[in-house]
Backbone as JSON, one array per atom type, in Angstrom:
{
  "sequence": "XXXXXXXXXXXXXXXXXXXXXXXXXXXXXXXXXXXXXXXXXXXXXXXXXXXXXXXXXXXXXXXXXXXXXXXXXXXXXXXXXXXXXXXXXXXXXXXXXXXXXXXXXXXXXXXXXXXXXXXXXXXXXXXXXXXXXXXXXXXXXXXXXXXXXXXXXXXXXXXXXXXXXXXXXXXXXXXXXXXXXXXXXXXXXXXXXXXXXXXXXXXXXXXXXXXXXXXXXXXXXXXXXXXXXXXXXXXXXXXXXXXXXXXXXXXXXXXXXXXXXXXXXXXXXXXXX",
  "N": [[28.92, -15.44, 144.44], [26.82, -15.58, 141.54], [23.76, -15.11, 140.53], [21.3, -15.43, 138.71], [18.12, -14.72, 138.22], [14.79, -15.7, 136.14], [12.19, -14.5, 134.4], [10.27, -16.84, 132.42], [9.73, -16.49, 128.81], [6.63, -16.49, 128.22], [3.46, -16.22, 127.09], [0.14, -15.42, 128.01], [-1.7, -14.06, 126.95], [-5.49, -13.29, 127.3], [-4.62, -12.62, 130.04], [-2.88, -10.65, 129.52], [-4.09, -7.95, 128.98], [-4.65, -6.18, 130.63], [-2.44, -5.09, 131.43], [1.07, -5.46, 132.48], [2.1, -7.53, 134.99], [3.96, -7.46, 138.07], [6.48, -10.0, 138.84], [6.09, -11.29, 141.79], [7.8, -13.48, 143.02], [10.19, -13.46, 142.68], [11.19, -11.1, 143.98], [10.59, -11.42, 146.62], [11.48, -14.01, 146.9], [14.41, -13.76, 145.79], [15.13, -10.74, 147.66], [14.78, -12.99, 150.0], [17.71, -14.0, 149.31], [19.15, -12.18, 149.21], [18.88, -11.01, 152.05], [20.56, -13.2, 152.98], [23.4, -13.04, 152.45], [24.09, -12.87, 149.7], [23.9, -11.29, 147.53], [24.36, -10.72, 144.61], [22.3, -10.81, 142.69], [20.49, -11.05, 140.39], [17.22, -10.19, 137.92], [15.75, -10.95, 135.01], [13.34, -10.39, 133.19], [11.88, -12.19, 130.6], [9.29, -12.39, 129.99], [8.0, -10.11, 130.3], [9.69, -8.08, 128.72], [9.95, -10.04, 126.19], [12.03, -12.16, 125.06], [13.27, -12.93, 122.35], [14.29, -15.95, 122.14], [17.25, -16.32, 121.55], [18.69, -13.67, 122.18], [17.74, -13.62, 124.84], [19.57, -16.63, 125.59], [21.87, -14.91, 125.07], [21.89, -12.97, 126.77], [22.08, -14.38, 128.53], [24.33, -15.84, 128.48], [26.4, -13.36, 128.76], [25.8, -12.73, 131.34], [26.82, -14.98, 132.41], [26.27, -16.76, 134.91], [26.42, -18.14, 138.11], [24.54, -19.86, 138.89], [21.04, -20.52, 137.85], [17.82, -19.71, 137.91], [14.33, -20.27, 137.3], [10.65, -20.17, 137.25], [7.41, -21.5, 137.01], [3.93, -21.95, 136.31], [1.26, -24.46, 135.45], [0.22, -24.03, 132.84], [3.17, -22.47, 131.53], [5.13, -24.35, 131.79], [6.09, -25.92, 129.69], [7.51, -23.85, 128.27], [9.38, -22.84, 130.38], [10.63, -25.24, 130.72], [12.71, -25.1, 128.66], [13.8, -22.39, 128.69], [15.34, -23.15, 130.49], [16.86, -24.85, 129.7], [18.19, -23.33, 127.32], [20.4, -22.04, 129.11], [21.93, -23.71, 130.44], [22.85, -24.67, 127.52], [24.05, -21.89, 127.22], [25.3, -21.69, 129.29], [27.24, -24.24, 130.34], [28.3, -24.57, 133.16], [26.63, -24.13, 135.01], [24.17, -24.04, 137.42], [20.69, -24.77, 137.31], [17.73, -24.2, 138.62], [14.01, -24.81, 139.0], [11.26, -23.31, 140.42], [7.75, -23.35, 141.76], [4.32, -23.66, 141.21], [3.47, -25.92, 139.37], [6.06, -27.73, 139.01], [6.22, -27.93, 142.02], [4.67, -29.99, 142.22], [4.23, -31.55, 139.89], [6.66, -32.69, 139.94], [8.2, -35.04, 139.3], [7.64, -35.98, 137.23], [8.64, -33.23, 135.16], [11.12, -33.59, 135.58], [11.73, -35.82, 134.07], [11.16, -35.04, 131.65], [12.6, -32.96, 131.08], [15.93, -32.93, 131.89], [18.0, -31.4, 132.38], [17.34, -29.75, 134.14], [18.31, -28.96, 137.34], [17.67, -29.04, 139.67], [14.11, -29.1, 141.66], [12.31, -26.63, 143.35], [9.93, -27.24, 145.92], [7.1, -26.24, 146.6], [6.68, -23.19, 148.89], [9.38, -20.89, 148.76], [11.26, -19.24, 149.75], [13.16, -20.24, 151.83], [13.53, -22.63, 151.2], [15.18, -21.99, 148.78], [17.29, -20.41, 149.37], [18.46, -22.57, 151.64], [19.54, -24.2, 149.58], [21.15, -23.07, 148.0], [22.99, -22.15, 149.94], [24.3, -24.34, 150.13], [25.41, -25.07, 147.28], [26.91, -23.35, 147.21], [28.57, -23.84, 149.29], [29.65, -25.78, 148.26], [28.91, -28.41, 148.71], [27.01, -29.64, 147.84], [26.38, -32.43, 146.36], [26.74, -33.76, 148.42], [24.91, -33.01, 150.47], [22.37, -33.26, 149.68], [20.54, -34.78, 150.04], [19.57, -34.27, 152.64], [18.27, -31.75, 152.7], [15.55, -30.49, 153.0], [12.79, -30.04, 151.03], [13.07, -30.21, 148.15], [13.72, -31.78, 145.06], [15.47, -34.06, 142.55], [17.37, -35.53, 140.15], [18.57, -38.47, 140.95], [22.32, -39.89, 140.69], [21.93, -42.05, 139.44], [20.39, -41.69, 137.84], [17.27, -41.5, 139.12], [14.53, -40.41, 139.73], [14.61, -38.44, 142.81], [12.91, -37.16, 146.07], [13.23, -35.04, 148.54], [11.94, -34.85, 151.6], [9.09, -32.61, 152.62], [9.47, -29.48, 153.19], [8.98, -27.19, 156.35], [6.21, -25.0, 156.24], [6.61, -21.28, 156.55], [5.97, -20.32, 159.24], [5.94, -17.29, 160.06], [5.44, -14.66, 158.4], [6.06, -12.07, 158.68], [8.61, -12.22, 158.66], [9.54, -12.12, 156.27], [11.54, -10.88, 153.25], [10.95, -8.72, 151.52], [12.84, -7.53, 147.96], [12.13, -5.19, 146.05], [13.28, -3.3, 144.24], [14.69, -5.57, 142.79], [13.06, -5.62, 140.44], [12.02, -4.08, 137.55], [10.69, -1.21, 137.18], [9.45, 0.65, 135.45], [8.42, -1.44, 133.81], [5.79, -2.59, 134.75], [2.74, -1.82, 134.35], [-0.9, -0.85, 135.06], [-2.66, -0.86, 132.86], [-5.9, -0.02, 132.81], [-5.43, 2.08, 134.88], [-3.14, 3.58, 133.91], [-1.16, 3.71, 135.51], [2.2, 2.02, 137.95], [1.87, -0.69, 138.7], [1.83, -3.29, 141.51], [1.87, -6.45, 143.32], [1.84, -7.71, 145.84], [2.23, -9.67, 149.05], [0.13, -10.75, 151.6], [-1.37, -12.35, 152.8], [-0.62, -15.84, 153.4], [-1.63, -19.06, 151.78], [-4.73, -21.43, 152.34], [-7.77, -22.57, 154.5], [-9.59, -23.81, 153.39], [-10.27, -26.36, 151.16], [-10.74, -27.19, 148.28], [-10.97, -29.02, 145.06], [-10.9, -27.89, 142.73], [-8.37, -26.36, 142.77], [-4.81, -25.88, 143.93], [-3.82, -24.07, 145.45], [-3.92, -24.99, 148.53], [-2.57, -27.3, 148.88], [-0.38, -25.87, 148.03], [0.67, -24.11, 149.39], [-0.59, -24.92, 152.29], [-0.69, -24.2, 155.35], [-2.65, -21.96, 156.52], [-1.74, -18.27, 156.66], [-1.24, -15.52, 157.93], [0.21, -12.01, 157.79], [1.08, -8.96, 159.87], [-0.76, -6.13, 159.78], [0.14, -3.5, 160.25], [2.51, -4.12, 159.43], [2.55, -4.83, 156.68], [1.44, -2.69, 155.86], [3.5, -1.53, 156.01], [5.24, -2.11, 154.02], [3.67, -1.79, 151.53], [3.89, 0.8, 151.71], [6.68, 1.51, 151.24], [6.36, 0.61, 148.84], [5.11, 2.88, 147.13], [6.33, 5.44, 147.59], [8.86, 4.55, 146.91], [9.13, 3.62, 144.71], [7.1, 4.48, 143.68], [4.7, 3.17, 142.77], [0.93, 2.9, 142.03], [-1.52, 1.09, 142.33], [-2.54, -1.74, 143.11], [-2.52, -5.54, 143.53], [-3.8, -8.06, 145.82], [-1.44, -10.67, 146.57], [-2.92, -12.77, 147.4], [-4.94, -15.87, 148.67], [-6.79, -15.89, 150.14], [-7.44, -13.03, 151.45], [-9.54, -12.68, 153.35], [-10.12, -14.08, 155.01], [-9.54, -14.01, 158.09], [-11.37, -11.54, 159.34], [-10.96, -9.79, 160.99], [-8.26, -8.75, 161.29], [-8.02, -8.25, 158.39], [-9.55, -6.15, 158.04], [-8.41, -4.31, 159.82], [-5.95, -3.85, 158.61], [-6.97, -2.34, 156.07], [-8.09, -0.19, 157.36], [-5.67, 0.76, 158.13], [-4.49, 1.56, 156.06], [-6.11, 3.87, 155.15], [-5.64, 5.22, 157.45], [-2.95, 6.41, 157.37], [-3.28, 7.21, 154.9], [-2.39, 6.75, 152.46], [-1.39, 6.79, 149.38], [-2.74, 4.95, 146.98]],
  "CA": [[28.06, -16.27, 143.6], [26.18, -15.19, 140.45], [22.47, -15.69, 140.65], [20.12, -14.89, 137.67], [16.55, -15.25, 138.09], [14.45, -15.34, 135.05], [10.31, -14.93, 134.15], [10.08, -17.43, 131.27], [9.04, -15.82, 127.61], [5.32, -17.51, 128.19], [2.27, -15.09, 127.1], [-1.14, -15.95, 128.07], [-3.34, -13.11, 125.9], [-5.88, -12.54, 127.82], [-4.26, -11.94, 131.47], [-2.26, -9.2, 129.68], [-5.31, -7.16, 128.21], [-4.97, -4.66, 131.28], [-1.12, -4.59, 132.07], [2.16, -7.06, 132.9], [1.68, -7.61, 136.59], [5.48, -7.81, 138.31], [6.05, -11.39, 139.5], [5.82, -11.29, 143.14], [8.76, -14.23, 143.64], [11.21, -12.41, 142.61], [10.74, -9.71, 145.0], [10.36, -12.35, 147.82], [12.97, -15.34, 146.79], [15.51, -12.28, 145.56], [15.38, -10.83, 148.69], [15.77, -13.82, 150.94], [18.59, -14.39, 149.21], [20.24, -11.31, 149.04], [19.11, -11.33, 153.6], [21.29, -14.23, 153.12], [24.74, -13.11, 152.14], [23.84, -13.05, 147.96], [23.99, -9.62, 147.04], [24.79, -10.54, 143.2], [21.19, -11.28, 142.12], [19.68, -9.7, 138.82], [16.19, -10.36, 137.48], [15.29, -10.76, 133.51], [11.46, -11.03, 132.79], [11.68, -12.58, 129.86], [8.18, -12.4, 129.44], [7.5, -8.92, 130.28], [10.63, -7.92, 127.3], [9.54, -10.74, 124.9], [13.21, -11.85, 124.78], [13.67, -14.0, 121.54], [15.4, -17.31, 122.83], [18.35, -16.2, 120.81], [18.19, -13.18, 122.74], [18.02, -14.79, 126.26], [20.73, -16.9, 125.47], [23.15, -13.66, 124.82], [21.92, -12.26, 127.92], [22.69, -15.63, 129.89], [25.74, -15.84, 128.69], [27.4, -12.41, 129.24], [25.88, -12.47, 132.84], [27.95, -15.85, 133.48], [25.53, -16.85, 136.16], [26.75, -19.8, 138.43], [22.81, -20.45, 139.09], [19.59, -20.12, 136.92], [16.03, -19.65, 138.76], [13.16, -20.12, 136.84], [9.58, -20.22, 138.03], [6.24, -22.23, 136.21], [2.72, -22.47, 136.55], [0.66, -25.34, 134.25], [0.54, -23.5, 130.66], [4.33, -22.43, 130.81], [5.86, -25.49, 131.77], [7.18, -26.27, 128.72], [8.64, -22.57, 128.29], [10.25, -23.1, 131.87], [11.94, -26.0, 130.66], [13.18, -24.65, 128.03], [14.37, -21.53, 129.01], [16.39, -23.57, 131.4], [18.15, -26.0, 128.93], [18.91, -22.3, 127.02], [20.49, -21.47, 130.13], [22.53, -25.17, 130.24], [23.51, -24.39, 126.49], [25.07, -21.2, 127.41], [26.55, -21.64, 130.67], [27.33, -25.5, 130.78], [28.25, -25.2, 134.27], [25.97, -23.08, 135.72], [22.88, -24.53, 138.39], [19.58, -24.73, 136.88], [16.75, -24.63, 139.29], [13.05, -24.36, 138.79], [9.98, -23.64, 140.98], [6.54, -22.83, 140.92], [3.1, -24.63, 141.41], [3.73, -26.88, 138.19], [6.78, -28.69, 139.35], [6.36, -28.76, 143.34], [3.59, -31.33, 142.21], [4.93, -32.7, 138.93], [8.6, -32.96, 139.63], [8.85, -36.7, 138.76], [7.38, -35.56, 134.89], [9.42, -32.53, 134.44], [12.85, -34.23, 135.44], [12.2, -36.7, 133.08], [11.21, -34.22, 130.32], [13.79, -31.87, 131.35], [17.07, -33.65, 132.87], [19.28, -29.81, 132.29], [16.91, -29.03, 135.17], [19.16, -29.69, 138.31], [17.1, -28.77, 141.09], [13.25, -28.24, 141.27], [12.29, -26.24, 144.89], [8.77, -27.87, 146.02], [6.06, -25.43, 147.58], [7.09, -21.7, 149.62], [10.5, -21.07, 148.02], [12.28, -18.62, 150.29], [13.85, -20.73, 153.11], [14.03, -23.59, 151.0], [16.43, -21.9, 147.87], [18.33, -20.08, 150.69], [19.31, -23.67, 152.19], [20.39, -25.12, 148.26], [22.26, -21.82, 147.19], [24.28, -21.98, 150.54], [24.74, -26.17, 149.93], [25.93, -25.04, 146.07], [28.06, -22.25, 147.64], [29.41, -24.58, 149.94], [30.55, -27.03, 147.36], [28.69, -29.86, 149.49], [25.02, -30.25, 147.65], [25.86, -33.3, 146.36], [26.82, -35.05, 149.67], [24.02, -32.92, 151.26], [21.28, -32.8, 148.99], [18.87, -36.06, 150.59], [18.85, -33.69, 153.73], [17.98, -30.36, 151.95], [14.23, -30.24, 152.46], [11.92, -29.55, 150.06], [13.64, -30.05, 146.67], [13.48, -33.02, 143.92], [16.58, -34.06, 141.57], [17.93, -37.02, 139.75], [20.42, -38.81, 141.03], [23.31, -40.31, 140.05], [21.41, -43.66, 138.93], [18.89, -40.59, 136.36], [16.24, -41.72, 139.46], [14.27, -39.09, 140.72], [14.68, -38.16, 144.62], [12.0, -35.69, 146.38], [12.89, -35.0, 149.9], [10.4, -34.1, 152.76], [8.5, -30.99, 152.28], [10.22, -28.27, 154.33], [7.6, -26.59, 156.91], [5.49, -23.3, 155.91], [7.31, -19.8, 156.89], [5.3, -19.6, 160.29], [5.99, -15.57, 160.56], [5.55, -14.1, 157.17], [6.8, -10.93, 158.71], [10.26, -11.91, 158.93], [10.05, -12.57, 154.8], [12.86, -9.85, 153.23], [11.33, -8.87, 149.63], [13.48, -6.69, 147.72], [11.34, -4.93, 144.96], [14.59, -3.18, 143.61], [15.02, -5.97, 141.56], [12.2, -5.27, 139.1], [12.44, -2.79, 136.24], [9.3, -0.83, 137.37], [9.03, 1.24, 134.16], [7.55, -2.39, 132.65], [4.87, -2.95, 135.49], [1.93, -0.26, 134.4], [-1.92, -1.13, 134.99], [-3.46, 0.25, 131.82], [-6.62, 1.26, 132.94], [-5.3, 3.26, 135.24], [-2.47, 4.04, 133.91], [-0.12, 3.63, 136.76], [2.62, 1.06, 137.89], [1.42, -1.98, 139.75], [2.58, -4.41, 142.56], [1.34, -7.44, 143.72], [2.21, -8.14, 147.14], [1.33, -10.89, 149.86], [-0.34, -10.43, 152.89], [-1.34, -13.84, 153.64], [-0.8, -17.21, 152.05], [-2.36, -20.51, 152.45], [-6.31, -21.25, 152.61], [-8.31, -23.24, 154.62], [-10.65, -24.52, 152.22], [-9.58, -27.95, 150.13], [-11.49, -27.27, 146.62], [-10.86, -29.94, 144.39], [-10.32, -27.86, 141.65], [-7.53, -25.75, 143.37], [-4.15, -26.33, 144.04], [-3.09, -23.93, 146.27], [-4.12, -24.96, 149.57], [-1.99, -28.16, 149.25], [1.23, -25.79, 147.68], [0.85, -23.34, 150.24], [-0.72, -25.54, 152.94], [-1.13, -23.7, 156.51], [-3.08, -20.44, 156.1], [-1.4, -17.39, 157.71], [-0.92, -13.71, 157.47], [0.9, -10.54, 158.15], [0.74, -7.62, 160.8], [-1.44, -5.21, 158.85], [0.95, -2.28, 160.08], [4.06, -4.34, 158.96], [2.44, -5.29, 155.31], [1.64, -1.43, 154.99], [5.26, -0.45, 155.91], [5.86, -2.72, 152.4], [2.78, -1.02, 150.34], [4.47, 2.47, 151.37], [8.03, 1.44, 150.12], [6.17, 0.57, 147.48], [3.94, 3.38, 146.74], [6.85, 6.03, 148.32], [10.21, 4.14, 146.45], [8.6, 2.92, 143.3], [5.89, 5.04, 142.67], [3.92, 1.94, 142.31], [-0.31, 3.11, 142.22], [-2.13, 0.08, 142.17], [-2.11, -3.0, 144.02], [-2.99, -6.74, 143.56], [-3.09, -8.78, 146.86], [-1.16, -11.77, 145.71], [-3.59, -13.96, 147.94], [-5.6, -16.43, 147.9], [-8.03, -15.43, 150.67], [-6.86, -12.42, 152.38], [-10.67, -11.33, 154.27], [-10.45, -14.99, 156.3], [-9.72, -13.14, 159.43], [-11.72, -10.12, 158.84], [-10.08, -8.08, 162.06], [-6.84, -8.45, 160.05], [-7.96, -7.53, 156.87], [-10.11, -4.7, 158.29], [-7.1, -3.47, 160.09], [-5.44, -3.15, 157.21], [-7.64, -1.56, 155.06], [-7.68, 0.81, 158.34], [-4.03, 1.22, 158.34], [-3.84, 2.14, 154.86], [-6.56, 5.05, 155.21], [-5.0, 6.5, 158.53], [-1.81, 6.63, 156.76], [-3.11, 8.4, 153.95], [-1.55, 5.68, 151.12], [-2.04, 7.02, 148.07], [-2.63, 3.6, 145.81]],
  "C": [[27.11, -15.39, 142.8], [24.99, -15.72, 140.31], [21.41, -14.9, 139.46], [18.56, -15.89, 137.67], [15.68, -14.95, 136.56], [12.68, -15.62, 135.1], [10.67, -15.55, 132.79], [9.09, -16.85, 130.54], [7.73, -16.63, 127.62], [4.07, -16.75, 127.93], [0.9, -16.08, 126.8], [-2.53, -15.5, 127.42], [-4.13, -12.87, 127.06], [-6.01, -12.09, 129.59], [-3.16, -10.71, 131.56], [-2.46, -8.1, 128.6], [-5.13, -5.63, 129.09], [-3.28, -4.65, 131.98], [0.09, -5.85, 131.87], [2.06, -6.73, 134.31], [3.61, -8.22, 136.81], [5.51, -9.35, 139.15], [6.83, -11.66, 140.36], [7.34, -12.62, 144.19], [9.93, -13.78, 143.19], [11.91, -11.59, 143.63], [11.38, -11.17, 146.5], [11.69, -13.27, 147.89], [14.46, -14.15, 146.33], [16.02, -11.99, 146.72], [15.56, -11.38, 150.05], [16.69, -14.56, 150.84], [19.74, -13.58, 149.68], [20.0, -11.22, 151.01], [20.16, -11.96, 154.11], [22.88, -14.6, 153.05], [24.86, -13.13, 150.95], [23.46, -12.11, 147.85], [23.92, -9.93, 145.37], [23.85, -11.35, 142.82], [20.6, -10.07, 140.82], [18.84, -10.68, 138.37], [16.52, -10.07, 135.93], [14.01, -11.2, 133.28], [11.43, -10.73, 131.4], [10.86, -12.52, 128.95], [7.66, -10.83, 129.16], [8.31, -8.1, 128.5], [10.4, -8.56, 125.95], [11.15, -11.0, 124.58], [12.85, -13.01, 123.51], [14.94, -14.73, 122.38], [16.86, -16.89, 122.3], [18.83, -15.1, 121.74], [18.88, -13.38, 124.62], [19.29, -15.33, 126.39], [21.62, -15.77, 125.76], [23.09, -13.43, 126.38], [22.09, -13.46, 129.38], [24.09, -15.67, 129.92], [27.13, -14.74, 128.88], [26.99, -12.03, 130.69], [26.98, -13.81, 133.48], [27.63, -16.08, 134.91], [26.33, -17.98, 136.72], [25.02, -20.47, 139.22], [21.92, -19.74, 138.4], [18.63, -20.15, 137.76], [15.04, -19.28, 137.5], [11.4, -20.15, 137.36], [8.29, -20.99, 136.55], [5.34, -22.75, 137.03], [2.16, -23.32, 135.42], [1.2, -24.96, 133.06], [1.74, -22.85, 130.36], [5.07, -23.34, 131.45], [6.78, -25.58, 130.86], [8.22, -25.08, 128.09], [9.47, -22.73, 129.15], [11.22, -23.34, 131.59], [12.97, -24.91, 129.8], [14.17, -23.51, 127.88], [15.68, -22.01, 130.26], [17.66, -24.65, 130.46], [18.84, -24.62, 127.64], [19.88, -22.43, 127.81], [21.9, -22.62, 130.12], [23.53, -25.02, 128.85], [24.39, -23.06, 126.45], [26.23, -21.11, 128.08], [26.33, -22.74, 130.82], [27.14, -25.86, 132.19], [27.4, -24.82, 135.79], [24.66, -24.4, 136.43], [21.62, -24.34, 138.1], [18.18, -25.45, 137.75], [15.34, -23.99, 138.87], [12.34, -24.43, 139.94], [8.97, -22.96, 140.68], [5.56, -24.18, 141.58], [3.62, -26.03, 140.72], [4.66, -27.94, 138.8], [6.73, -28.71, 140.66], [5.24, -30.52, 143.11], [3.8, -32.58, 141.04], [6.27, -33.05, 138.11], [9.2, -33.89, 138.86], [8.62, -36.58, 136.84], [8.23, -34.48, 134.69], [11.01, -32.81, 134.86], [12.78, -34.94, 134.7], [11.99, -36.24, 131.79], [12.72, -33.37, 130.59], [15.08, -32.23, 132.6], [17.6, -33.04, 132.65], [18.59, -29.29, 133.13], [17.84, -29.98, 136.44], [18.3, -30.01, 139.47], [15.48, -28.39, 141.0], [13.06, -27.9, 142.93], [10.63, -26.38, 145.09], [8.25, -26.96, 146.99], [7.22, -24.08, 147.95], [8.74, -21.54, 149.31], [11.31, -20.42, 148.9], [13.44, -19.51, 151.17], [14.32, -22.11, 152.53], [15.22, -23.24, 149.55], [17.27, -21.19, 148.68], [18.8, -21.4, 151.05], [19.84, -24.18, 150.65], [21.13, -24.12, 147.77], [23.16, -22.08, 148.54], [25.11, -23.48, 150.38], [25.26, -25.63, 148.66], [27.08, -24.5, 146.6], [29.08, -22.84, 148.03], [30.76, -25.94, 148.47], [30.12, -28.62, 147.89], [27.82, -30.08, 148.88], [25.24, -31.44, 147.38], [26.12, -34.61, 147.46], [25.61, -34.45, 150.07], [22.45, -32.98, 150.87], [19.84, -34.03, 149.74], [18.66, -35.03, 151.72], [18.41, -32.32, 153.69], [16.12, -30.33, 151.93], [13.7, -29.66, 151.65], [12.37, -29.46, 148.61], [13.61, -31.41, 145.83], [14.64, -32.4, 142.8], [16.59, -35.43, 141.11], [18.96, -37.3, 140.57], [21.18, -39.59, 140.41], [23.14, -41.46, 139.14], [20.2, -43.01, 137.6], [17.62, -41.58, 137.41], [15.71, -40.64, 139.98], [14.01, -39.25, 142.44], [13.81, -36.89, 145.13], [12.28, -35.82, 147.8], [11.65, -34.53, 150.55], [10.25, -32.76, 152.31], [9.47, -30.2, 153.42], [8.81, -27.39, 155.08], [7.49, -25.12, 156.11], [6.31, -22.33, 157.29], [5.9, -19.69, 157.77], [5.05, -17.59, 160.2], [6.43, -15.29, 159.08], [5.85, -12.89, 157.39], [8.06, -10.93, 158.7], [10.96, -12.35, 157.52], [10.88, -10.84, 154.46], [12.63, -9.86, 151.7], [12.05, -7.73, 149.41], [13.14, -6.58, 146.3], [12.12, -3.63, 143.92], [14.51, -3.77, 142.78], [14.32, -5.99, 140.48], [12.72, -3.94, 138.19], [10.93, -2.37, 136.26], [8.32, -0.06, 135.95], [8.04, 0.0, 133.19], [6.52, -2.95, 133.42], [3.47, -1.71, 135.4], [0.23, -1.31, 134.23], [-2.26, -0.34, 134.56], [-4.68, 0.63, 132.17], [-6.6, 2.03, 133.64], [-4.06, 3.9, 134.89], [-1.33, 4.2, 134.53], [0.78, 2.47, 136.97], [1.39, 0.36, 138.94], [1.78, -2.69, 140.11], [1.52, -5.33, 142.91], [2.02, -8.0, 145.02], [1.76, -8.95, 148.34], [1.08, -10.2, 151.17], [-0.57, -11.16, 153.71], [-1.05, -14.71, 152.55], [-1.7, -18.72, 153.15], [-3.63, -20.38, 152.05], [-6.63, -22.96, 153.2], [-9.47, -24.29, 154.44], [-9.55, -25.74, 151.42], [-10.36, -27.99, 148.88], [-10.81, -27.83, 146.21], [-10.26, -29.83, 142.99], [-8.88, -26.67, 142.0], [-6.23, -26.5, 144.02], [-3.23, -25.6, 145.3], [-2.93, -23.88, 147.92], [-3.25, -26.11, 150.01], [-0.07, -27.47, 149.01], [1.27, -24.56, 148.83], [0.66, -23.65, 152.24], [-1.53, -24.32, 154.14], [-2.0, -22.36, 156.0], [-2.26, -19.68, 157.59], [-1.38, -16.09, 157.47], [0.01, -13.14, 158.35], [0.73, -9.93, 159.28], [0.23, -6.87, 159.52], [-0.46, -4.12, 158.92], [2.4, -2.44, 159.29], [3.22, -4.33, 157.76], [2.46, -3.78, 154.81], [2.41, -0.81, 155.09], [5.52, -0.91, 154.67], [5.18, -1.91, 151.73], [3.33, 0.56, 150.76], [6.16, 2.36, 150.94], [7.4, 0.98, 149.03], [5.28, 2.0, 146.46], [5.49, 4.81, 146.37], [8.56, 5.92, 146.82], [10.52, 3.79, 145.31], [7.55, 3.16, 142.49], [4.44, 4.02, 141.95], [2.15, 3.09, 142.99], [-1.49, 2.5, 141.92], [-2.02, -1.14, 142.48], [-3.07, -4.14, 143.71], [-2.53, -7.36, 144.5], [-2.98, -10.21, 146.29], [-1.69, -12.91, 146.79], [-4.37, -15.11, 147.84], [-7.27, -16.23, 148.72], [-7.82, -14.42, 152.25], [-7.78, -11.73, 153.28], [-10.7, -13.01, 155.28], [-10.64, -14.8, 157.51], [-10.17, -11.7, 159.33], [-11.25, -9.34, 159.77], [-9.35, -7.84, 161.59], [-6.91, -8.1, 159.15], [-8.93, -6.3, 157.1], [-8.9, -3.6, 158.99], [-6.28, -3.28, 159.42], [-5.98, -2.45, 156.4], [-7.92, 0.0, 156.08], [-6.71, 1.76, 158.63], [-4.0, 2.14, 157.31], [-4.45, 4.04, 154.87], [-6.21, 5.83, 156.46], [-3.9, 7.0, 157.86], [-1.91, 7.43, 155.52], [-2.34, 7.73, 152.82], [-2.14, 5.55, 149.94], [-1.6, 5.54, 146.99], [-4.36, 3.26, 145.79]]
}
C-alpha cells in the first residue's frame, strides 16, 4: 500500500518570521504506520516547498498513492480541503483522509463542504489511522467502518457518521516516530541558524480554558520517561543534526520531577541542542 502524507500549501506570515518548524505528525503518524507493516510512506510539505496546486497535483499523480493524509488546524481548513479534492482529481481512486484539531471537532461542516474527503481521524491520530489503513488494506472498511473508533464519514445515504472517540495512547513511550521522513535541509531556525525539531514529551492538559481546544482534543494529560524522550532528542540531534528544539506541548513543567529530570538528563548526557 501507497501512503502519501501531505502539509497543505497554507502560510500564516508571521509564524514563519524565524524558520518552517517540521510538522511533528508526520514523524509520529508516519512512523506508527510504518511499526505497522507500511513501509511505503513518503511525506510532501507542501507548505514548507510552496508547491503550486498544479504542482502538487503532478506530484500526486506520479506517486499513485492508494491513500492521501492531510492534516488542518482553523486558518487552513479550507487549504486542507482542497488539497485533498487535488488529490481525488488526480488519483480518482485513491483514500482521502484528513486530521487535525479543525476537523476532530468540525467533521459534520467539513464533510459537507468537502464530500472527496473520505475519512476524517478525530483527536490522537496514531492508533486510530493504523486501525483504518489496515480496514482499507483489508478491503473490509466499508463493512467495518461503524466499529473503527474515532473517525467520521458519510455514508451511503451522504449522512454523516462519527464513531466513539478511541481512548488516549496511555504509554506515550511505546509511540514509533520516524523523523526520516522529513527533508531536514527545509527545517532551519533562523536565528540560530540551525535545523529544528519539535518533539512531544507530554500531551494533554489539565486545565479546561475556554478559549483552548486542546485539552478536549488531547484529553488525559500524560508524559514520557525523560531518559526515553532524550534517547529521541539524541537521534535527533546525533542522525539529523537537528540544533534546536520546540517541545510540541502544551504544558510540559505540570509534573515538575519529570520535567526537571529531563532537563537533567539532557545536561548529564552532554546534548548538544
Amino acid at each position: 500500500m501507497r501512503i502519501l502524507m501531505i502539509q497543505p500549501n497554507y502560510h500564516a506570515g508571521g509564524a514563519e518570521i524565524a524558520g518552517n518548524w517540521p510538522p511533528g505528525w508526520v514523524a509520529y503518524i508516519g512512523g506508527a504506520l510504518k511499526a505497522a507493516g507500511y513501509p511505503n510512506v513518503r511525506f510532501v510539505d507542501a507548505m514548507c516547498e510552496d508547491n503550486p496546486d498544479d504542482r502538487l497535483r503532478e506530484i500526486i499523480r506520479q506517486n499513485a498513492p492508494d491513500v492521501v493524509m492531510a492534516t488542518a488546524i482553523t486558518p487552513m481548513i479550507y487549504k486542507a480541503q482542497y488539497t485533498l479534492q487535488i488529490a481525488k482529481e488526480a488519483v480518482p481512486n485513491a483514500v482521502t483522509i484528513l486530521g487535525g484539531v479543525h476537523p476532530t471537532f468540525m467533521y459534520s461542516q467539513v464533510l459537507s463542504e468537502a464530500p472527496w474527503i473520505d475519512y476524517i481521524v478525530r483527536g490522537e491520530g496514531e492508533k486510530i489511522t493504523v486501525n483504518l489503513i489496515r480496514s482499507i488494506d483489508d478491503g473490509t472498511v466499508l463493512k467495518e467502518r461503524k466499529r473503527i473508533l474515532g473517525i467520521a464519514y458519510l455514508d451511503d445515504e451522504g449522512q454523516v457518521v462519527a464513531t466513539p472517540a478511541h481512548p488516549v495512547i496511555q504509554d506515550l513511550d511505546s509511540l514509533t516516530p520516524d523523523w526520516s521522513l522529513l527533508n531536514w535541509d527545509n527545517y532551519i531556525y533562523i536565528p540560530l541558524n540551525c535545523r529544528v525539531a519539535v518533539p512531544n514529551f507530554a500531551r494533554g492538559c489539565p486545565f479546561t480554558c475556554r478559549f483552548c481546544s486542546q485539552w478536549k482534543f488531547l484529553r488525559t494529560y500524560r508524559h514520557r520517561d525523560p531518559k526515553q524522550f532524550v534517547d529521541e532528542v539524541e537521534t535527533l540531534v546525533n542522525d539529523y543534526n537537528v540544533g534546536f528544539m520546540i517541545l510540541a506541548d502544551e504544558e510540559p513543567t505540570i509534573f515538575k520531577r519529570q520535567f526537571v529530570a529531563l532537563c537533567e538528563e539532557l545536561i548529564a548526557r552532554k546534548v548538544k541542542i
